[in-house]
Amino acid sequence: MTVQDPTLSRLTDEERALLPSDEDVAFYAEHGWYLSKKLFTDEETELLEKASERFYAGHRDRTLPARPPKLAYWEPGHGAVQRHNDYIHYEDDTIARILCRPLIGAVAARLARADEIRVFQSTLIYKPPVAEEQSNVVPWHFDRHYWSTCTSERMLTAFIPFHDCGEEMGTITMVDGSHRWRETAVNDATSLHFAERDRTELDAMLEENARHNDTEVRKIPMRIPRGHVSFHHCRTYHGSGANVSDRPRRAISFHLQDGDNRYRDFHRSDGTRVSYNHDALVRRTSEGTPDYSDPEFLPTLWRSR
């Protein structure tokens, strides 16, 4: 996979005008989410949709050299459920060229107050227009729980729909300010993915954490115009509802890491060692640990220094 060298990247005047303002950065710090200006052109979102259809039909520019144990990877035999396909930036060059523009990294760097932004993961998502399809409902969670092998607390996610995206399509919904909450528990089963846990348990956990912080759950459905991007902090609770519209919800969840992020050894309270899919793919550091700066799988999008 080829991504533009970020040390050679320069934003145009038009791109600089799209960066978050100081007020936007302060809003993100307080609320844990941010809705961007229009970062992708209509031509780019059209290309993303066409490339995704080619991918679903079987096109790959390359495939992963190994299949990690918890890889999300929809195949036609899985049927008309919500589709998740990880590492789309690795397997499809057209999608990678659009996703991995320095502008996206520069926006993330402003929000995270970081000097460098790297890809952490990218997931192609297709939510079919089937109101009763239970896989379309994503329960409340925050991403940091699943990144327990990471050292950073500044990681963030860009949610990129290929079209106007509102409540009727099951848009992403944020729990306002929840990234600043204290958790009731630190080292437990929260590192398990939401697909491995009971939905009612996750709903109860959200309410319990709100009470623990003497606050209420304030849900903000993100109404995202085509070409705009919803960013959220790695500790912001979020989820999404059913797609009751007459067309599929197409999007990419683009997870990003700051340049200081590194692998750390992490065990659950029952002693189980936690691993992330990268650990089966990326090169090793001199200490023998997974290298979360491996440019083959986790390229750098933006570097300010």
PDB file of C-alpha atoms in Angstrom:
ATOM      1  CA  MET A   1       0.000   0.000   0.000  1.00  0.00           C
ATOM      2  CA  THR A   2       1.336   3.438  -0.946  1.00  0.00           C
ATOM      3  CA  VAL A   3       0.436   6.500   1.120  1.00  0.00           C
ATOM      4  CA  GLN A   4       1.823   9.977   0.500  1.00  0.00           C
ATOM      5  CA  ASP A   5       4.869  10.718   2.663  1.00  0.00           C
ATOM      6  CA  PRO A   6       3.473  12.985   5.418  1.00  0.00           C
ATOM      7  CA  THR A   7       6.777  14.818   5.795  1.00  0.00           C
ATOM      8  CA  LEU A   8       6.267  16.129   2.251  1.00  0.00           C
ATOM      9  CA  SER A   9       2.605  16.957   2.767  1.00  0.00           C
ATOM     10  CA  ARG A  10       1.423  20.523   2.603  1.00  0.00           C
ATOM     11  CA  LEU A  11      -2.168  21.628   2.909  1.00  0.00           C
ATOM     12  CA  THR A  12      -3.563  24.031   0.369  1.00  0.00           C
ATOM     13  CA  ASP A  13      -5.194  27.275   1.496  1.00  0.00           C
ATOM     14  CA  GLU A  14      -8.577  25.659   0.793  1.00  0.00           C
ATOM     15  CA  GLU A  15      -7.689  22.658   2.979  1.00  0.00           C
ATOM     16  CA  ARG A  16      -6.384  24.822   5.827  1.00  0.00           C
ATOM     17  CA  ALA A  17      -9.761  26.589   5.869  1.00  0.00           C
ATOM     18  CA  LEU A  18     -11.356  23.195   6.638  1.00  0.00           C
ATOM     19  CA  LEU A  19      -9.347  22.584   9.819  1.00  0.00           C
ATOM     20  CA  PRO A  20     -11.080  22.858  13.212  1.00  0.00           C
ATOM     21  CA  SER A  21     -10.910  26.319  14.760  1.00  0.00           C
ATOM     22  CA  ASP A  22      -9.676  26.922  18.297  1.00  0.00           C
ATOM     23  CA  GLU A  23     -13.346  27.004  19.325  1.00  0.00           C
ATOM     24  CA  ASP A  24     -13.935  23.653  17.612  1.00  0.00           C
ATOM     25  CA  VAL A  25     -10.978  22.098  19.433  1.00  0.00           C
ATOM     26  CA  ALA A  26     -12.309  23.397  22.750  1.00  0.00           C
ATOM     27  CA  PHE A  27     -15.769  21.995  21.900  1.00  0.00           C
ATOM     28  CA  TYR A  28     -14.268  18.574  21.167  1.00  0.00           C
ATOM     29  CA  ALA A  29     -12.357  18.652  24.464  1.00  0.00           C
ATOM     30  CA  GLU A  30     -15.591  19.373  26.356  1.00  0.00           C
ATOM     31  CA  HIS A  31     -18.087  17.213  24.460  1.00  0.00           C
ATOM     32  CA  GLY A  32     -15.946  14.378  23.059  1.00  0.00           C
ATOM     33  CA  TRP A  33     -17.165  14.713  19.467  1.00  0.00           C
ATOM     34  CA  TYR A  34     -16.923  17.086  16.515  1.00  0.00           C
ATOM     35  CA  LEU A  35     -18.735  17.385  13.186  1.00  0.00           C
ATOM     36  CA  SER A  36     -16.312  18.582  10.510  1.00  0.00           C
ATOM     37  CA  LYS A  37     -16.691  20.859   7.558  1.00  0.00           C
ATOM     38  CA  LYS A  38     -16.968  19.182   4.138  1.00  0.00           C
ATOM     39  CA  LEU A  39     -13.714  17.237   3.868  1.00  0.00           C
ATOM     40  CA  PHE A  40     -14.620  14.976   0.922  1.00  0.00           C
ATOM     41  CA  THR A  41     -15.959  16.068  -2.442  1.00  0.00           C
ATOM     42  CA  ASP A  42     -19.043  14.473  -3.984  1.00  0.00           C
ATOM     43  CA  GLU A  43     -16.735  12.826  -6.508  1.00  0.00           C
ATOM     44  CA  GLU A  44     -14.705  11.259  -3.692  1.00  0.00           C
ATOM     45  CA  THR A  45     -17.741   9.897  -1.851  1.00  0.00           C
ATOM     46  CA  GLU A  46     -19.068   8.516  -5.139  1.00  0.00           C
ATOM     47  CA  LEU A  47     -15.711   6.776  -5.686  1.00  0.00           C
ATOM     48  CA  LEU A  48     -15.864   5.347  -2.164  1.00  0.00           C
ATOM     49  CA  GLU A  49     -19.290   3.869  -2.857  1.00  0.00           C
ATOM     50  CA  LYS A  50     -18.235   2.398  -6.209  1.00  0.00           C
ATOM     51  CA  ALA A  51     -15.049   0.963  -4.706  1.00  0.00           C
ATOM     52  CA  SER A  52     -17.027  -0.591  -1.859  1.00  0.00           C
ATOM     53  CA  GLU A  53     -19.353  -2.313  -4.327  1.00  0.00           C
ATOM     54  CA  ARG A  54     -16.333  -3.682  -6.220  1.00  0.00           C
ATOM     55  CA  PHE A  55     -14.951  -4.917  -2.905  1.00  0.00           C
ATOM     56  CA  TYR A  56     -18.207  -6.684  -2.029  1.00  0.00           C
ATOM     57  CA  ALA A  57     -18.144  -8.266  -5.494  1.00  0.00           C
ATOM     58  CA  GLY A  58     -14.702  -9.728  -4.762  1.00  0.00           C
ATOM     59  CA  HIS A  59     -12.105  -7.139  -5.847  1.00  0.00           C
ATOM     60  CA  ARG A  60      -8.936  -6.942  -3.709  1.00  0.00           C
ATOM     61  CA  ASP A  61      -5.721  -5.078  -4.479  1.00  0.00           C
ATOM     62  CA  ARG A  62      -4.095  -7.267  -1.811  1.00  0.00           C
ATOM     63  CA  THR A  63      -5.202  -9.474   1.038  1.00  0.00           C
ATOM     64  CA  LEU A  64      -3.960  -9.745   4.588  1.00  0.00           C
ATOM     65  CA  PRO A  65      -0.982 -12.098   4.939  1.00  0.00           C
ATOM     66  CA  ALA A  66      -2.657 -13.740   7.935  1.00  0.00           C
ATOM     67  CA  ARG A  67      -6.193 -13.837   9.300  1.00  0.00           C
ATOM     68  CA  PRO A  68      -6.275 -12.423  12.836  1.00  0.00           C
ATOM     69  CA  PRO A  69      -8.494 -14.323  15.290  1.00  0.00           C
ATOM     70  CA  LYS A  70     -11.089 -11.564  15.783  1.00  0.00           C
ATOM     71  CA  LEU A  71     -11.168 -10.115  12.282  1.00  0.00           C
ATOM     72  CA  ALA A  72     -14.498  -8.537  11.275  1.00  0.00           C
ATOM     73  CA  TYR A  73     -14.937  -9.678   7.692  1.00  0.00           C
ATOM     74  CA  TRP A  74     -18.343  -9.933   6.030  1.00  0.00           C
ATOM     75  CA  GLU A  75     -18.671 -12.381   3.143  1.00  0.00           C
ATOM     76  CA  PRO A  76     -21.712 -12.970   0.897  1.00  0.00           C
ATOM     77  CA  GLY A  77     -22.531 -16.188   2.714  1.00  0.00           C
ATOM     78  CA  HIS A  78     -23.226 -14.184   5.870  1.00  0.00           C
ATOM     79  CA  GLY A  79     -26.398 -12.799   4.297  1.00  0.00           C
ATOM     80  CA  ALA A  80     -28.266  -9.514   4.683  1.00  0.00           C
ATOM     81  CA  VAL A  81     -26.789  -8.546   8.046  1.00  0.00           C
ATOM     82  CA  GLN A  82     -24.781  -5.448   8.885  1.00  0.00           C
ATOM     83  CA  ARG A  83     -21.450  -5.809   7.077  1.00  0.00           C
ATOM     84  CA  HIS A  84     -18.126  -4.997   8.730  1.00  0.00           C
ATOM     85  CA  ASN A  85     -14.824  -5.424   6.865  1.00  0.00           C
ATOM     86  CA  ASP A  86     -11.641  -4.474   8.716  1.00  0.00           C
ATOM     87  CA  TYR A  87      -8.394  -3.272   7.103  1.00  0.00           C
ATOM     88  CA  ILE A  88     -10.194  -1.795   4.092  1.00  0.00           C
ATOM     89  CA  HIS A  89      -7.364   0.766   3.767  1.00  0.00           C
ATOM     90  CA  TYR A  90      -4.948  -2.147   3.285  1.00  0.00           C
ATOM     91  CA  GLU A  91      -6.971  -4.249   0.875  1.00  0.00           C
ATOM     92  CA  ASP A  92      -8.321  -1.546  -1.456  1.00  0.00           C
ATOM     93  CA  ASP A  93      -6.056   1.099  -2.997  1.00  0.00           C
ATOM     94  CA  THR A  94      -8.858   3.361  -4.249  1.00  0.00           C
ATOM     95  CA  ILE A  95     -10.353   3.612  -0.786  1.00  0.00           C
ATOM     96  CA  ALA A  96      -6.894   4.068   0.771  1.00  0.00           C
ATOM     97  CA  ARG A  97      -6.033   6.987  -1.524  1.00  0.00           C
ATOM     98  CA  ILE A  98      -9.195   8.853  -0.485  1.00  0.00           C
ATOM     99  CA  LEU A  99      -9.090   7.963   3.216  1.00  0.00           C
ATOM    100  CA  CYS A 100      -5.412   8.593   3.785  1.00  0.00           C
ATOM    101  CA  ARG A 101      -5.270  12.201   2.630  1.00  0.00           C
ATOM    102  CA  PRO A 102      -3.130  14.415   4.870  1.00  0.00           C
ATOM    103  CA  LEU A 103      -6.163  16.655   5.496  1.00  0.00           C
ATOM    104  CA  ILE A 104      -7.916  13.920   7.491  1.00  0.00           C
ATOM    105  CA  GLY A 105      -4.811  13.437   9.610  1.00  0.00           C
ATOM    106  CA  ALA A 106      -4.408  17.183  10.081  1.00  0.00           C
ATOM    107  CA  VAL A 107      -7.997  17.545  11.346  1.00  0.00           C
ATOM    108  CA  ALA A 108      -7.466  14.650  13.761  1.00  0.00           C
ATOM    109  CA  ALA A 109      -4.153  16.129  14.917  1.00  0.00           C
ATOM    110  CA  ARG A 110      -5.849  19.422  15.776  1.00  0.00           C
ATOM    111  CA  LEU A 111      -8.563  17.685  17.778  1.00  0.00           C
ATOM    112  CA  ALA A 112      -6.182  15.325  19.581  1.00  0.00           C
ATOM    113  CA  ARG A 113      -3.556  18.052  20.045  1.00  0.00           C
ATOM    114  CA  ALA A 114      -0.999  15.713  18.526  1.00  0.00           C
ATOM    115  CA  ASP A 115       2.027  16.279  16.282  1.00  0.00           C
ATOM    116  CA  GLU A 116       1.480  13.055  14.355  1.00  0.00           C
ATOM    117  CA  ILE A 117      -1.487  10.918  13.341  1.00  0.00           C
ATOM    118  CA  ARG A 118      -1.303   7.324  12.089  1.00  0.00           C
ATOM    119  CA  VAL A 119      -3.959   4.925  10.894  1.00  0.00           C
ATOM    120  CA  PHE A 120      -4.999   2.446  13.565  1.00  0.00           C
ATOM    121  CA  GLN A 121      -7.848   0.594  11.834  1.00  0.00           C
ATOM    122  CA  SER A 122     -10.439   1.114   9.110  1.00  0.00           C
ATOM    123  CA  THR A 123     -13.715  -0.749   8.800  1.00  0.00           C
ATOM    124  CA  LEU A 124     -16.015  -0.662   5.797  1.00  0.00           C
ATOM    125  CA  ILE A 125     -19.625  -0.744   7.042  1.00  0.00           C
ATOM    126  CA  TYR A 126     -22.885  -1.461   5.228  1.00  0.00           C
ATOM    127  CA  LYS A 127     -26.123  -1.272   7.207  1.00  0.00           C
ATOM    128  CA  PRO A 128     -28.946  -2.789   5.101  1.00  0.00           C
ATOM    129  CA  PRO A 129     -32.342  -1.022   4.941  1.00  0.00           C
ATOM    130  CA  VAL A 130     -34.086  -3.673   7.031  1.00  0.00           C
ATOM    131  CA  ALA A 131     -35.749  -2.094  10.047  1.00  0.00           C
ATOM    132  CA  GLU A 132     -36.030  -5.349  12.012  1.00  0.00           C
ATOM    133  CA  GLU A 133     -32.440  -6.539  11.382  1.00  0.00           C
ATOM    134  CA  GLN A 134     -30.931  -6.838  14.865  1.00  0.00           C
ATOM    135  CA  SER A 135     -27.309  -6.685  13.664  1.00  0.00           C
ATOM    136  CA  ASN A 136     -27.965  -3.096  12.555  1.00  0.00           C
ATOM    137  CA  VAL A 137     -28.279  -1.943  16.154  1.00  0.00           C
ATOM    138  CA  VAL A 138     -24.864  -1.180  17.662  1.00  0.00           C
ATOM    139  CA  PRO A 139     -25.017  -1.090  21.486  1.00  0.00           C
ATOM    140  CA  TRP A 140     -23.364   1.549  23.656  1.00  0.00           C
ATOM    141  CA  HIS A 141     -19.605   1.230  23.942  1.00  0.00           C
ATOM    142  CA  PHE A 142     -16.441   3.247  23.659  1.00  0.00           C
ATOM    143  CA  ASP A 143     -13.461   2.333  21.516  1.00  0.00           C
ATOM    144  CA  ARG A 144     -10.768   2.639  24.187  1.00  0.00           C
ATOM    145  CA  HIS A 145     -12.106  -0.527  25.803  1.00  0.00           C
ATOM    146  CA  TYR A 146     -11.058  -2.488  22.717  1.00  0.00           C
ATOM    147  CA  TRP A 147      -7.687  -0.769  22.470  1.00  0.00           C
ATOM    148  CA  SER A 148      -6.415  -1.829  25.884  1.00  0.00           C
ATOM    149  CA  THR A 149      -3.085  -2.876  24.333  1.00  0.00           C
ATOM    150  CA  CYS A 150      -2.505   0.796  23.427  1.00  0.00           C
ATOM    151  CA  THR A 151      -0.768   3.332  25.646  1.00  0.00           C
ATOM    152  CA  SER A 152      -2.547   6.402  24.265  1.00  0.00           C
ATOM    153  CA  GLU A 153      -5.597   8.166  25.686  1.00  0.00           C
ATOM    154  CA  ARG A 154      -5.806  10.525  22.692  1.00  0.00           C
ATOM    155  CA  MET A 155      -6.890   8.086  19.985  1.00  0.00           C
ATOM    156  CA  LEU A 156     -10.001   9.005  18.031  1.00  0.00           C
ATOM    157  CA  THR A 157     -12.336   7.798  15.319  1.00  0.00           C
ATOM    158  CA  ALA A 158     -13.576   9.459  12.133  1.00  0.00           C
ATOM    159  CA  PHE A 159     -16.987   8.173  11.013  1.00  0.00           C
ATOM    160  CA  ILE A 160     -17.272   8.774   7.265  1.00  0.00           C
ATOM    161  CA  PRO A 161     -20.639   8.151   5.578  1.00  0.00           C
ATOM    162  CA  PHE A 162     -20.762   8.167   1.776  1.00  0.00           C
ATOM    163  CA  HIS A 163     -24.040  10.154   1.722  1.00  0.00           C
ATOM    164  CA  ASP A 164     -26.238  12.330   3.911  1.00  0.00           C
ATOM    165  CA  CYS A 165     -26.693  10.339   7.108  1.00  0.00           C
ATOM    166  CA  GLY A 166     -29.405  10.967   9.685  1.00  0.00           C
ATOM    167  CA  GLU A 167     -31.424   9.196  12.346  1.00  0.00           C
ATOM    168  CA  GLU A 168     -33.626   7.276   9.906  1.00  0.00           C
ATOM    169  CA  MET A 169     -30.523   5.518   8.552  1.00  0.00           C
ATOM    170  CA  GLY A 170     -29.246   4.588  11.996  1.00  0.00           C
ATOM    171  CA  THR A 171     -26.558   7.246  12.230  1.00  0.00           C
ATOM    172  CA  ILE A 172     -23.855   7.157  14.861  1.00  0.00           C
ATOM    173  CA  THR A 173     -25.065   8.643  18.161  1.00  0.00           C
ATOM    174  CA  MET A 174     -22.801  10.136  20.830  1.00  0.00           C
ATOM    175  CA  VAL A 175     -23.247  10.294  24.594  1.00  0.00           C
ATOM    176  CA  ASP A 176     -22.286  13.895  25.129  1.00  0.00           C
ATOM    177  CA  GLY A 177     -19.291  14.496  27.380  1.00  0.00           C
ATOM    178  CA  SER A 178     -18.946  10.840  28.356  1.00  0.00           C
ATOM    179  CA  HIS A 179     -15.220  10.803  27.492  1.00  0.00           C
ATOM    180  CA  ARG A 180     -14.662  12.751  30.723  1.00  0.00           C
ATOM    181  CA  TRP A 181     -16.463  10.234  32.938  1.00  0.00           C
ATOM    182  CA  ARG A 182     -14.731   8.178  35.612  1.00  0.00           C
ATOM    183  CA  GLU A 183     -15.404   4.498  35.091  1.00  0.00           C
ATOM    184  CA  THR A 184     -16.862   2.250  37.767  1.00  0.00           C
ATOM    185  CA  ALA A 185     -14.351  -0.458  36.784  1.00  0.00           C
ATOM    186  CA  VAL A 186     -11.007  -0.322  35.019  1.00  0.00           C
ATOM    187  CA  ASN A 187      -9.719  -3.840  34.452  1.00  0.00           C
ATOM    188  CA  ASP A 188     -12.566  -6.221  33.565  1.00  0.00           C
ATOM    189  CA  ALA A 189     -14.457  -7.698  30.618  1.00  0.00           C
ATOM    190  CA  THR A 190     -14.984  -4.281  29.009  1.00  0.00           C
ATOM    191  CA  SER A 191     -12.042  -5.120  26.751  1.00  0.00           C
ATOM    192  CA  LEU A 192     -14.308  -7.659  25.043  1.00  0.00           C
ATOM    193  CA  HIS A 193     -15.892  -6.369  21.829  1.00  0.00           C
ATOM    194  CA  PHE A 194     -19.576  -5.410  22.063  1.00  0.00           C
ATOM    195  CA  ALA A 195     -20.406  -8.276  19.678  1.00  0.00           C
ATOM    196  CA  GLU A 196     -19.188 -10.664  22.414  1.00  0.00           C
ATOM    197  CA  ARG A 197     -21.336  -9.128  25.160  1.00  0.00           C
ATOM    198  CA  ASP A 198     -25.021  -8.898  26.025  1.00  0.00           C
ATOM    199  CA  ARG A 199     -26.692  -5.725  24.728  1.00  0.00           C
ATOM    200  CA  THR A 200     -28.772  -5.196  27.855  1.00  0.00           C
ATOM    201  CA  GLU A 201     -25.612  -5.486  29.955  1.00  0.00           C
ATOM    202  CA  LEU A 202     -24.006  -2.704  27.921  1.00  0.00           C
ATOM    203  CA  ASP A 203     -27.100  -0.502  28.279  1.00  0.00           C
ATOM    204  CA  ALA A 204     -26.989  -1.032  32.036  1.00  0.00           C
ATOM    205  CA  MET A 205     -23.261  -0.274  32.130  1.00  0.00           C
ATOM    206  CA  LEU A 206     -23.862   3.090  30.436  1.00  0.00           C
ATOM    207  CA  GLU A 207     -26.525   4.081  32.967  1.00  0.00           C
ATOM    208  CA  GLU A 208     -24.394   2.857  35.859  1.00  0.00           C
ATOM    209  CA  ASN A 209     -21.413   4.896  34.717  1.00  0.00           C
ATOM    210  CA  ALA A 210     -23.609   7.983  34.343  1.00  0.00           C
ATOM    211  CA  ARG A 211     -24.878   7.594  37.920  1.00  0.00           C
ATOM    212  CA  HIS A 212     -21.301   7.039  39.105  1.00  0.00           C
ATOM    213  CA  ASN A 213     -20.456  10.447  37.615  1.00  0.00           C
ATOM    214  CA  ASP A 214     -23.564  12.189  38.985  1.00  0.00           C
ATOM    215  CA  THR A 215     -24.806  12.974  35.511  1.00  0.00           C
ATOM    216  CA  GLU A 216     -27.400  11.919  32.946  1.00  0.00           C
ATOM    217  CA  VAL A 217     -27.030  10.177  29.609  1.00  0.00           C
ATOM    218  CA  ARG A 218     -27.430  12.828  26.908  1.00  0.00           C
ATOM    219  CA  LYS A 219     -27.610  11.223  23.462  1.00  0.00           C
ATOM    220  CA  ILE A 220     -26.696  13.265  20.370  1.00  0.00           C
ATOM    221  CA  PRO A 221     -27.588  11.678  16.996  1.00  0.00           C
ATOM    222  CA  MET A 222     -25.071  12.902  14.425  1.00  0.00           C
ATOM    223  CA  ARG A 223     -26.770  14.350  11.347  1.00  0.00           C
ATOM    224  CA  ILE A 224     -23.920  14.196   8.885  1.00  0.00           C
ATOM    225  CA  PRO A 225     -24.162  15.865   5.460  1.00  0.00           C
ATOM    226  CA  ARG A 226     -22.455  14.120   2.556  1.00  0.00           C
ATOM    227  CA  GLY A 227     -18.703  14.731   2.592  1.00  0.00           C
ATOM    228  CA  HIS A 228     -18.634  15.755   6.246  1.00  0.00           C
ATOM    229  CA  VAL A 229     -17.079  13.609   8.978  1.00  0.00           C
ATOM    230  CA  SER A 230     -18.026  12.906  12.577  1.00  0.00           C
ATOM    231  CA  PHE A 231     -15.000  12.586  14.900  1.00  0.00           C
ATOM    232  CA  HIS A 232     -15.174  11.202  18.431  1.00  0.00           C
ATOM    233  CA  HIS A 233     -12.745  10.661  21.290  1.00  0.00           C
ATOM    234  CA  CYS A 234     -11.719   7.081  22.093  1.00  0.00           C
ATOM    235  CA  ARG A 235     -13.543   7.262  25.448  1.00  0.00           C
ATOM    236  CA  THR A 236     -16.811   8.728  24.132  1.00  0.00           C
ATOM    237  CA  TYR A 237     -19.723   6.331  24.465  1.00  0.00           C
ATOM    238  CA  HIS A 238     -21.545   5.851  21.165  1.00  0.00           C
ATOM    239  CA  GLY A 239     -23.836   3.454  19.338  1.00  0.00           C
ATOM    240  CA  SER A 240     -26.345   3.415  16.485  1.00  0.00           C
ATOM    241  CA  GLY A 241     -29.915   2.368  15.816  1.00  0.00           C
ATOM    242  CA  ALA A 242     -31.862   0.573  13.121  1.00  0.00           C
ATOM    243  CA  ASN A 243     -31.846   1.629   9.480  1.00  0.00           C
ATOM    244  CA  VAL A 244     -35.519   2.388   8.803  1.00  0.00           C
ATOM    245  CA  SER A 245     -34.824   4.198   5.527  1.00  0.00           C
ATOM    246  CA  ASP A 246     -35.236   2.732   2.050  1.00  0.00           C
ATOM    247  CA  ARG A 247     -31.509   2.602   1.240  1.00  0.00           C
ATOM    248  CA  PRO A 248     -28.375   1.160   2.832  1.00  0.00           C
ATOM    249  CA  ARG A 249     -26.194   3.169   5.174  1.00  0.00           C
ATOM    250  CA  ARG A 250     -22.668   3.053   3.756  1.00  0.00           C
ATOM    251  CA  ALA A 251     -19.715   4.316   5.746  1.00  0.00           C
ATOM    252  CA  ILE A 252     -16.176   3.768   6.948  1.00  0.00           C
ATOM    253  CA  SER A 253     -15.147   3.861  10.574  1.00  0.00           C
ATOM    254  CA  PHE A 254     -11.604   5.220  10.449  1.00  0.00           C
ATOM    255  CA  HIS A 255      -9.733   4.730  13.730  1.00  0.00           C
ATOM    256  CA  LEU A 256      -6.697   6.954  14.250  1.00  0.00           C
ATOM    257  CA  GLN A 257      -3.760   6.932  16.678  1.00  0.00           C
ATOM    258  CA  ASP A 258      -1.462   9.734  17.741  1.00  0.00           C
ATOM    259  CA  GLY A 259       2.268   9.363  17.117  1.00  0.00           C
ATOM    260  CA  ASP A 260       3.013   8.611  20.775  1.00  0.00           C
ATOM    261  CA  ASN A 261       0.859   5.481  20.867  1.00  0.00           C
ATOM    262  CA  ARG A 262       2.691   2.239  21.564  1.00  0.00           C
ATOM    263  CA  TYR A 263       1.845  -1.378  22.354  1.00  0.00           C
ATOM    264  CA  ARG A 264       1.516  -2.358  26.010  1.00  0.00           C
ATOM    265  CA  ASP A 265       0.984  -5.728  27.620  1.00  0.00           C
ATOM    266  CA  PHE A 266      -2.523  -5.867  29.128  1.00  0.00           C
ATOM    267  CA  HIS A 267      -4.325  -8.545  31.150  1.00  0.00           C
ATOM    268  CA  ARG A 268      -7.945  -8.698  32.255  1.00  0.00           C
ATOM    269  CA  SER A 269      -8.734  -9.129  35.925  1.00  0.00           C
ATOM    270  CA  ASP A 270      -9.116 -12.882  35.352  1.00  0.00           C
ATOM    271  CA  GLY A 271      -5.522 -13.027  34.097  1.00  0.00           C
ATOM    272  CA  THR A 272      -6.390 -13.376  30.407  1.00  0.00           C
ATOM    273  CA  ARG A 273      -3.933 -11.577  28.143  1.00  0.00           C
ATOM    274  CA  VAL A 274      -5.610  -9.170  25.698  1.00  0.00           C
ATOM    275  CA  SER A 275      -4.545  -9.021  22.074  1.00  0.00           C
ATOM    276  CA  TYR A 276      -5.560  -6.870  19.122  1.00  0.00           C
ATOM    277  CA  ASN A 277      -5.725  -8.056  15.521  1.00  0.00           C
ATOM    278  CA  HIS A 278      -2.620  -6.028  14.638  1.00  0.00           C
ATOM    279  CA  ASP A 279      -0.557  -8.260  16.894  1.00  0.00           C
ATOM    280  CA  ALA A 280      -0.803 -11.066  14.307  1.00  0.00           C
ATOM    281  CA  LEU A 281       0.204  -8.787  11.408  1.00  0.00           C
ATOM    282  CA  VAL A 282       2.603  -5.974  12.217  1.00  0.00           C
ATOM    283  CA  ARG A 283       6.376  -6.161  12.485  1.00  0.00           C
ATOM    284  CA  ARG A 284       8.073  -6.432  15.875  1.00  0.00           C
ATOM    285  CA  THR A 285      10.036  -3.801  17.766  1.00  0.00           C
ATOM    286  CA  SER A 286      13.547  -4.454  19.038  1.00  0.00           C
ATOM    287  CA  GLU A 287      11.912  -5.559  22.313  1.00  0.00           C
ATOM    288  CA  GLY A 288       9.858  -8.145  20.430  1.00  0.00           C
ATOM    289  CA  THR A 289       6.496  -6.418  20.900  1.00  0.00           C
ATOM    290  CA  PRO A 290       4.018  -5.515  18.123  1.00  0.00           C
ATOM    291  CA  ASP A 291       5.003  -2.275  16.369  1.00  0.00           C
ATOM    292  CA  TYR A 292       1.962  -0.018  16.112  1.00  0.00           C
ATOM    293  CA  SER A 293       3.908   2.302  13.803  1.00  0.00           C
ATOM    294  CA  ASP A 294       4.405  -0.357  11.101  1.00  0.00           C
ATOM    295  CA  PRO A 295       3.897   1.675   7.883  1.00  0.00           C
ATOM    296  CA  GLU A 296       2.683  -1.314   5.889  1.00  0.00           C
ATOM    297  CA  PHE A 297      -0.492  -1.653   7.943  1.00  0.00           C
ATOM    298  CA  LEU A 298      -0.583   1.567  10.009  1.00  0.00           C
ATOM    299  CA  PRO A 299       0.677   4.408   7.784  1.00  0.00           C
ATOM    300  CA  THR A 300       1.255   7.930   8.999  1.00  0.00           C
ATOM    301  CA  LEU A 301      -1.271  10.464   7.668  1.00  0.00           C
ATOM    302  CA  TRP A 302       0.065  13.655   9.169  1.00  0.00           C
ATOM    303  CA  ARG A 303       3.215  14.908  10.817  1.00  0.00           C
ATOM    304  CA  SER A 304       3.622  18.559  11.798  1.00  0.00           C
ATOM    305  CA  ARG A 305       7.276  18.440  12.793  1.00  0.00           C
TER     306      ARG A 305
END
